[in-house]
Short mmCIF file of C-alpha atoms and ligand atoms in Angstrom, two decimals:
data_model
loop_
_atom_site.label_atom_id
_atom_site.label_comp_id
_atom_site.label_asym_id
_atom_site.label_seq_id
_atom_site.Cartn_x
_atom_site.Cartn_y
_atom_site.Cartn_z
CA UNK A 1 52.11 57.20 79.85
CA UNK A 2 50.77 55.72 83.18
CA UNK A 3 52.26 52.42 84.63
CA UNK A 4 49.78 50.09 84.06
CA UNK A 5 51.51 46.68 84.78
CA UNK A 6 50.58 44.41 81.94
CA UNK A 7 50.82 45.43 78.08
CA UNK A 8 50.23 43.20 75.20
CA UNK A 9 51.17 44.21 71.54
CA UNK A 10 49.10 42.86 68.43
CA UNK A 11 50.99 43.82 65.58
CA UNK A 12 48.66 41.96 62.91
CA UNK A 13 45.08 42.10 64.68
CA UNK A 14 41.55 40.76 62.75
CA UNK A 15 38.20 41.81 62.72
CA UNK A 16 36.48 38.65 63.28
CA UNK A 17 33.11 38.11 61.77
CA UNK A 18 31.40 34.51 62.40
CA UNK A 19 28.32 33.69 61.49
CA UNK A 20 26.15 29.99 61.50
CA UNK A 21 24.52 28.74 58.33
CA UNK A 22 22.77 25.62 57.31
CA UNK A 23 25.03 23.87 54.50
CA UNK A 24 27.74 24.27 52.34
CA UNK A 25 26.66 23.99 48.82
CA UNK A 26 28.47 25.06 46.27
CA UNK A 27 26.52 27.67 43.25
CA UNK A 28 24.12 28.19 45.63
CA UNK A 29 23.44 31.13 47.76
CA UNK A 30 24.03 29.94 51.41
CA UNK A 31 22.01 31.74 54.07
CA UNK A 32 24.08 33.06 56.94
CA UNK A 33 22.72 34.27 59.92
CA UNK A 34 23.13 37.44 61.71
CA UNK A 35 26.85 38.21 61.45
CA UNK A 36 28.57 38.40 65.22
CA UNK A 37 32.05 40.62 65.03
CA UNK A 38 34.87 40.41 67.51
CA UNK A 39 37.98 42.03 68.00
CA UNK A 40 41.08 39.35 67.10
CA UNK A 41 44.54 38.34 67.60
CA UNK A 42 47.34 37.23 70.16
CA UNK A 43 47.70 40.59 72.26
CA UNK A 44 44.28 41.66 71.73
CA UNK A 45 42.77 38.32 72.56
CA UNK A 46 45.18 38.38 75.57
CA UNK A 47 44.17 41.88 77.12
CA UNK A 48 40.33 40.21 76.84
CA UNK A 49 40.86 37.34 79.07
CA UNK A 50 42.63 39.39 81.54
CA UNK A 51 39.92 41.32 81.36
CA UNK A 52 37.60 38.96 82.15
CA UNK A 53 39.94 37.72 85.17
CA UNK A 54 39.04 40.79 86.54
CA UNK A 55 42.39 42.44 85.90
CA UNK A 56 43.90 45.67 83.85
CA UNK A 57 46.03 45.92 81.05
CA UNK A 58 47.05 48.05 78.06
CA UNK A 59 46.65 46.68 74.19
CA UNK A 60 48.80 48.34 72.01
CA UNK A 61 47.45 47.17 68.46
CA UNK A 62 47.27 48.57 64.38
CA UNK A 63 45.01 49.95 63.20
CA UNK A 64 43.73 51.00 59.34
CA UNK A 65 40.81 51.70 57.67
CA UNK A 66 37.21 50.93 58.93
CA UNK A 67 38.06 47.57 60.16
CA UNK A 68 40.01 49.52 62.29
CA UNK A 69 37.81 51.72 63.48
CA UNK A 70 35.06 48.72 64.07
CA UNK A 71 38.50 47.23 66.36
CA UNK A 72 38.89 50.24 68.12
CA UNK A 73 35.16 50.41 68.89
CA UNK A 74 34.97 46.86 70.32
CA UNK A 75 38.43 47.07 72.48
CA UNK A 76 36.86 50.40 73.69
CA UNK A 77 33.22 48.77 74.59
CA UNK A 78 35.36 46.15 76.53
CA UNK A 79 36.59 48.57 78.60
CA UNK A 80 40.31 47.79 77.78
CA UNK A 81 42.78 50.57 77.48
CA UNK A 82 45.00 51.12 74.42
CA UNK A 83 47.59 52.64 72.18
CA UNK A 84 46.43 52.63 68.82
CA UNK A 85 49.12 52.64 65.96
CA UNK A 86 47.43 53.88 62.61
CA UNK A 87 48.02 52.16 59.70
CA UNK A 88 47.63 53.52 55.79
CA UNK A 89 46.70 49.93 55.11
CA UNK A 90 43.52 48.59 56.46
CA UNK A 91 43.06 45.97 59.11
CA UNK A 92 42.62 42.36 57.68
CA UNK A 93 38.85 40.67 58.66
CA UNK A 94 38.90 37.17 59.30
CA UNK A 95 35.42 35.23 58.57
CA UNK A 96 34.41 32.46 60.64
CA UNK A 97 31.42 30.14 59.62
CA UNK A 98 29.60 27.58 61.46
CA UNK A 99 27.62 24.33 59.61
CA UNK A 100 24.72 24.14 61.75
CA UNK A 101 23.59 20.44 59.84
CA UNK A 102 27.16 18.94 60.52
CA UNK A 103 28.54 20.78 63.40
CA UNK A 104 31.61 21.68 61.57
CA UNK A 105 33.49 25.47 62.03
CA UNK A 106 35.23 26.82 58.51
CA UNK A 107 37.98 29.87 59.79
CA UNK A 108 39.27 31.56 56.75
CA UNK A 109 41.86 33.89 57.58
CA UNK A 110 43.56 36.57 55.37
CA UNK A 111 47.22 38.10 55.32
CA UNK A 112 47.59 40.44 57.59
CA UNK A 113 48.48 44.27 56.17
CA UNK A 114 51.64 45.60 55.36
CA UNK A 115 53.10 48.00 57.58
CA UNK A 116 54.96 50.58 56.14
CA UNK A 117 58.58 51.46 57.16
CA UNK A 118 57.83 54.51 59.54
CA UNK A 119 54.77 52.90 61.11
CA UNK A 120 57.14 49.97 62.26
CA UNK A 121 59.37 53.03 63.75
CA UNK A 122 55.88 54.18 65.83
CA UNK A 123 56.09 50.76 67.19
CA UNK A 124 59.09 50.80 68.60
CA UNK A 125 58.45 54.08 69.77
CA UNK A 126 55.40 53.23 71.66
CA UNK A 127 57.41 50.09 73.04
CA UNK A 128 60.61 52.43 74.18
CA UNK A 129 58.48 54.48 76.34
CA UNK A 130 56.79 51.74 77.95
CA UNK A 131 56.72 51.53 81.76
CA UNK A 132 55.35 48.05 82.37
CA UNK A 133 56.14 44.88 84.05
CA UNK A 134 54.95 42.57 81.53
CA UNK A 135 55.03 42.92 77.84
CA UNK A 136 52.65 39.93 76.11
CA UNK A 137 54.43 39.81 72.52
CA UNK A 138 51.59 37.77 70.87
CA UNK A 139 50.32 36.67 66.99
CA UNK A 140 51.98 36.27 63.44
CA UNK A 141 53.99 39.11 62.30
CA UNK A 142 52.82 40.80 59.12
CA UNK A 143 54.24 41.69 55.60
CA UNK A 144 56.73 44.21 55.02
CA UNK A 145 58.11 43.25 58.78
CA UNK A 146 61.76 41.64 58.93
CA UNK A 147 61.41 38.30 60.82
CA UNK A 148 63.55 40.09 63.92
CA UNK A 149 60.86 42.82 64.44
CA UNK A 150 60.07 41.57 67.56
CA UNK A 151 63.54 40.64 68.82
CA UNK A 152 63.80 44.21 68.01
CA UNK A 153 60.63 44.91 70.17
CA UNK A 154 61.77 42.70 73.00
CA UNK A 155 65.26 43.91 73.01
CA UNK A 156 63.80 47.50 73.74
CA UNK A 157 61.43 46.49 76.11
CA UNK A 158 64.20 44.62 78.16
CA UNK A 159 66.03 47.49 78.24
CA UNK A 160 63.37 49.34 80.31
CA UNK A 161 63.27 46.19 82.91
CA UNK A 162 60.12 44.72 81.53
CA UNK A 163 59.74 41.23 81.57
CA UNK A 164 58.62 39.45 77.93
CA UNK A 165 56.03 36.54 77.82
CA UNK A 166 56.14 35.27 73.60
CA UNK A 167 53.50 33.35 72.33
CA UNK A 168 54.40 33.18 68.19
CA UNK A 169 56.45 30.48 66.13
CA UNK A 170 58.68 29.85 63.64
CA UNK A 171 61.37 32.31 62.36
CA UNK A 172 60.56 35.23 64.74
CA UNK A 173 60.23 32.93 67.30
CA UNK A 174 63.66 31.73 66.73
CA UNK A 175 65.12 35.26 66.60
CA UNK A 176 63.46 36.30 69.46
CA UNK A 177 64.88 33.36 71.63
CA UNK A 178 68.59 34.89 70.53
CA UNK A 179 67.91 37.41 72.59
CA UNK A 180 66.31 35.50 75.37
CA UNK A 181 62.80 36.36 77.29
CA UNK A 182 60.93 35.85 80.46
CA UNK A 183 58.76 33.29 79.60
CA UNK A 184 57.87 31.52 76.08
CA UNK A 185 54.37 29.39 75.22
CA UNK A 186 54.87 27.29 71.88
CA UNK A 187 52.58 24.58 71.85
CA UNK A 188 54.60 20.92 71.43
CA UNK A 189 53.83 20.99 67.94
CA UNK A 190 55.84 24.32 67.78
CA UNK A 191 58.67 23.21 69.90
CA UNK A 192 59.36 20.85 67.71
CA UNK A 193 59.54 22.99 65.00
CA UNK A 194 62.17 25.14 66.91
CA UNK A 195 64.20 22.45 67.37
CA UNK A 196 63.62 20.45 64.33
CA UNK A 197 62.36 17.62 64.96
CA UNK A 198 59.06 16.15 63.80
CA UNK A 199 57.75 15.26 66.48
CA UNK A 200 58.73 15.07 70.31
CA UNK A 201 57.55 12.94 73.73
CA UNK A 202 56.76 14.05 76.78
CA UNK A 203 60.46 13.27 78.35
CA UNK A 204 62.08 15.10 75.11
CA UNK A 205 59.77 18.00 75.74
CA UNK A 206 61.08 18.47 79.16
CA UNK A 207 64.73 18.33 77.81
CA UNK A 208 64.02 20.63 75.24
CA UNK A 209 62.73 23.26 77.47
CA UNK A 210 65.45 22.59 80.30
CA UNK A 211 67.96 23.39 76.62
CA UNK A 212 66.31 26.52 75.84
CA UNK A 213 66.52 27.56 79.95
CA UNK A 214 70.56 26.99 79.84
CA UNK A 215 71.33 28.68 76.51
CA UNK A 216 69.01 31.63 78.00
CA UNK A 217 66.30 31.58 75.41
CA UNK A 218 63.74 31.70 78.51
CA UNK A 219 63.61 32.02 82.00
CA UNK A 220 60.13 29.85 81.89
CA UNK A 221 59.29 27.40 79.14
CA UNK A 222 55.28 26.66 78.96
CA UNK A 223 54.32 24.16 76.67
CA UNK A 224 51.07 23.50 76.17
CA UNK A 225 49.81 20.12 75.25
CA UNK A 226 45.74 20.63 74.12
CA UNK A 227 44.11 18.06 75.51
CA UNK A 228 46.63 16.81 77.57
CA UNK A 229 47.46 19.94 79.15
CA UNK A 230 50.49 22.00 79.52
CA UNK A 231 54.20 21.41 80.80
CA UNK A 232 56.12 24.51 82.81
CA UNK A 233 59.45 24.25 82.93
CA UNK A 234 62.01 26.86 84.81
CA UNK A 235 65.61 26.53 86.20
CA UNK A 236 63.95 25.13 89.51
CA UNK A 237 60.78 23.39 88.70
CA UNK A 238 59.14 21.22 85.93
CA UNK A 239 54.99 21.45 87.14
CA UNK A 240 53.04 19.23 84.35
CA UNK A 241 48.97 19.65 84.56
CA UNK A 242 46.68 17.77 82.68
CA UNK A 243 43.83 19.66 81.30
CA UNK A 244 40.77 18.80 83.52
CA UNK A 245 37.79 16.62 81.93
CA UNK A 246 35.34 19.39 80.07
CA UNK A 247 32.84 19.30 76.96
CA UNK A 248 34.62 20.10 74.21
CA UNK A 249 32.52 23.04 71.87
CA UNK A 250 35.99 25.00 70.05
CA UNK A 251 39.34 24.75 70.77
CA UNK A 252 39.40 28.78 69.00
CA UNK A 253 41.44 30.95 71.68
CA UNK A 254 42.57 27.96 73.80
CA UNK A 255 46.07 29.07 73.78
CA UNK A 256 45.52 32.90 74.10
CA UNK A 257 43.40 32.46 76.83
CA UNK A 258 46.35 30.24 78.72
CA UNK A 259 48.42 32.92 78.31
CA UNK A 260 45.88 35.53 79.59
CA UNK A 261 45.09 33.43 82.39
CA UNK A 262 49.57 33.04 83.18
CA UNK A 263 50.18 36.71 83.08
CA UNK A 264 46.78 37.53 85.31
CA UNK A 265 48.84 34.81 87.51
CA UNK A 266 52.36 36.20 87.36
CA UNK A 267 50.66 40.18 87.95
CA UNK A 268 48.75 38.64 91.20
CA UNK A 269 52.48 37.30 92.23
CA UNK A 270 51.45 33.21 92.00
CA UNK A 271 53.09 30.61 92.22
CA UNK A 272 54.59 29.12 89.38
CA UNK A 273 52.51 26.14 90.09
CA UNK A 274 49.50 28.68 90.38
CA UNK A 275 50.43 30.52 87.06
CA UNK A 276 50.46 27.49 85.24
CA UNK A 277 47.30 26.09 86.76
CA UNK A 278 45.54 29.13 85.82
CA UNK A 279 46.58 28.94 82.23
CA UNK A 280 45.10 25.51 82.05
CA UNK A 281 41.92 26.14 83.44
CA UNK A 282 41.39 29.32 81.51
CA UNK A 283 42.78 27.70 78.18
CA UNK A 284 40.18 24.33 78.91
CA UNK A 285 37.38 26.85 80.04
CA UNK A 286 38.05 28.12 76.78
CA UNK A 287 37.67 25.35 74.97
CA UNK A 288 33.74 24.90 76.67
CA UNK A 289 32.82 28.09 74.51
CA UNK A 290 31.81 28.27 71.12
CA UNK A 291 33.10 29.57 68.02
CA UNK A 292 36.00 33.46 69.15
CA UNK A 293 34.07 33.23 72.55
CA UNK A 294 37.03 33.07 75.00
CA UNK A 295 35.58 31.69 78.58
CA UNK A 296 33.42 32.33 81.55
CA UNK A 297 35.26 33.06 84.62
CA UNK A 298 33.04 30.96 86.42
CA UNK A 299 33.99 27.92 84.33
CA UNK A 300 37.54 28.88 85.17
CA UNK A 301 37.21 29.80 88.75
CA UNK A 302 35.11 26.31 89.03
CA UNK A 303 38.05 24.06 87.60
CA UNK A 304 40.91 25.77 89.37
CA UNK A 305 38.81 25.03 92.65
CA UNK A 306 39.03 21.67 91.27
CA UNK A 307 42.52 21.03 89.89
CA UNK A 308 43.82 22.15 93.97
CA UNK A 309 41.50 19.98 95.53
N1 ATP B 1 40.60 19.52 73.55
C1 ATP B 1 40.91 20.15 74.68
N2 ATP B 1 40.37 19.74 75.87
C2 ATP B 1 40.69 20.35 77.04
N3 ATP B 1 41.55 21.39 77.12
C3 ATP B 1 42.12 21.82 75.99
C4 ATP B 1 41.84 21.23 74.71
N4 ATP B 1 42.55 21.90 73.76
C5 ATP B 1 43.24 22.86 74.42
N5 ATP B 1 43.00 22.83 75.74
C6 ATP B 1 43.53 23.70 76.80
O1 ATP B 1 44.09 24.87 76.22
C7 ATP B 1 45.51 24.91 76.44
C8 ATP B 1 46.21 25.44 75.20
O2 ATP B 1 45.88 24.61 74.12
P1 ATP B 1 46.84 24.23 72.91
O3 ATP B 1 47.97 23.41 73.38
O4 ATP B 1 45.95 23.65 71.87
O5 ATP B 1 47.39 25.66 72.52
P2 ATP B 1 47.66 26.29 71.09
O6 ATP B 1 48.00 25.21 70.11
O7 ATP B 1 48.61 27.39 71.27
O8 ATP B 1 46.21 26.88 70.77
P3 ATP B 1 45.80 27.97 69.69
O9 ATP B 1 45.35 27.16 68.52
O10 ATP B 1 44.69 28.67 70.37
O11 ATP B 1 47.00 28.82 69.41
C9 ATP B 1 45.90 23.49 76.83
O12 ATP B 1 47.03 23.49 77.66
C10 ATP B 1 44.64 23.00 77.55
O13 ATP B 1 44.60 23.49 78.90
MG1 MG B 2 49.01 29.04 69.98
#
């Protein structure tokens, strides 16, 4: 394979269909409108916002049955390249649905498929010949995965130099951290989790992070804060932003477009400050779209103007 500098895996990807209709009623036959599909999850979701940053990366995703091929088809039409992994079992679709009377989204999302023992093998295989500087490990892991798949996955990719950004919680969050990345994004609510606690302040989430840096879970600890914004922490820096004032349409992709917008950031060789700015503005800018729409680069490009003044 090529170099390409960025790759983001998406182990358990979606077909997203969304839709808008009038009310919920239940026995009756609601009236949706023209169904909208999207390509979903972390990596994928990841690879898009780069994309839309203007920059390049690789998607390696699953892929089974006609939802798969309808994924393929819309990763392809976005002009991002890929490595597909086939699946025997079919992709999962995830259904979105939007009240148009009371302004209320419904997301119901389904388990993701189980992979089957030698497709897991393909994975790894794709991930061992890697030549990358980034690897975006992004999303839930699915059925029939052990909860160290993707410590496995990083500790392969590590081998080959590359440098792994994690954006996924519980247990194979907390296996992947044994092994120790470049750069982790667990939102507070998540960190807490980690560490368990129920819930932590802005003071314990610095300490927390600067914990994780000495035991060498993570080089960089981002912790993103919705509305208030995000918190970077590395050996040398702590660099909080607050999110900057926007209308507020979905919140749907906030975080994978934060971590699109810090890799973009790392690959253009930012500042940290930068990076994290970035991620901010491109996770807010998300947050100005409706419904799986990520955001418009002008919104982003507009508010990072902003935020430096
Ligand atoms: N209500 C909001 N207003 C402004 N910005 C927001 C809001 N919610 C999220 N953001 C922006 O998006 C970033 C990531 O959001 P958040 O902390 O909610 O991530 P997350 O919980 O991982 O999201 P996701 O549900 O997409 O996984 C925030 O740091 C902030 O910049
Ligand atoms: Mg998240």
């Amino acid at each position: 394979m090529k170099p390409t500098s960025i790759v983001t895996l998406t182990i358990n990807p979606s077909l997203d269909k969304s839709t808008h209709f009038p009310l919920l009623v239940s026995e009756q036959k609601i009236r949706c409108e023209k169904p909208r599909y999207d390509a979903g999850g972390g990596g994928i979701n990841v690879s898009k916002a780069i994309s839309k940053l203007g920059g390049k990366s690789t998607c390696v995703f699953t892929s089974g049955g006609s939802p798969g091929e309808l994924l393929e088809e819309l990763i392809n039409k976005e002009g991002i390249e890929s490595i597909v992994i086939k699946t025997k079992n079919w992709t999962r679709e995830n259904f979105i649905a939007f009240e148009n009377s009371t302004k209320s989204q419904y997301r119901f999302g389904f388990p993701g498929n189980e992979i089957l023992e030698d497709e897991a093998v393909k994975i790894l295989e794709v991930i061992s010949n890697l030549h990358a500087e980034y690897l975006v490990i992004s999303g839930s892991l699915n059925e029939g995965l052990p909860t160290d798949f993707y410590q496995k996955i990083a500790k392969t990719a590590k081998a080959s130099n590359i440098k792994v950004i994690v954006d996924t919680s519980g247990e194979p969050l907390q296996k992947i951290l044994e092994t120790g990345v470049y750069l982790i994004k667990p939102n507070i609510g998540e960190l807490a989790k980690l560490i368990g606690v129920e819930r932590l302040t802005l003071p314990e989430v610095e300490k927390a992070a600067q914990t994780l840096i000495e035991k060498g879970s993570a080089e960089i600890v981002v912790v993103s804060l919705g509305a208030e914004g995000a918190i970077l922490v590395s050996k040398d820096i702590t660099e909080f932003v607050a999110a900057p004032k926007a209308e507020k349409k979905s919140t749907v992709g906030a975080g994978d477009s934060m971590v699109g917008g810090m890799v973009w950031a790392l690959s253009q060789n930012k500042t940290l400050k930068e990076v994290i700015q970035m991620g901010v503005c491109c996770g807010t800018a998300a947050t100005m779209n409706e419904g799986t729409q990520l955001f418009k680069v002008e919104d982003v490009m507009r508010l990072f103007e902003e935020m430096k003044g």
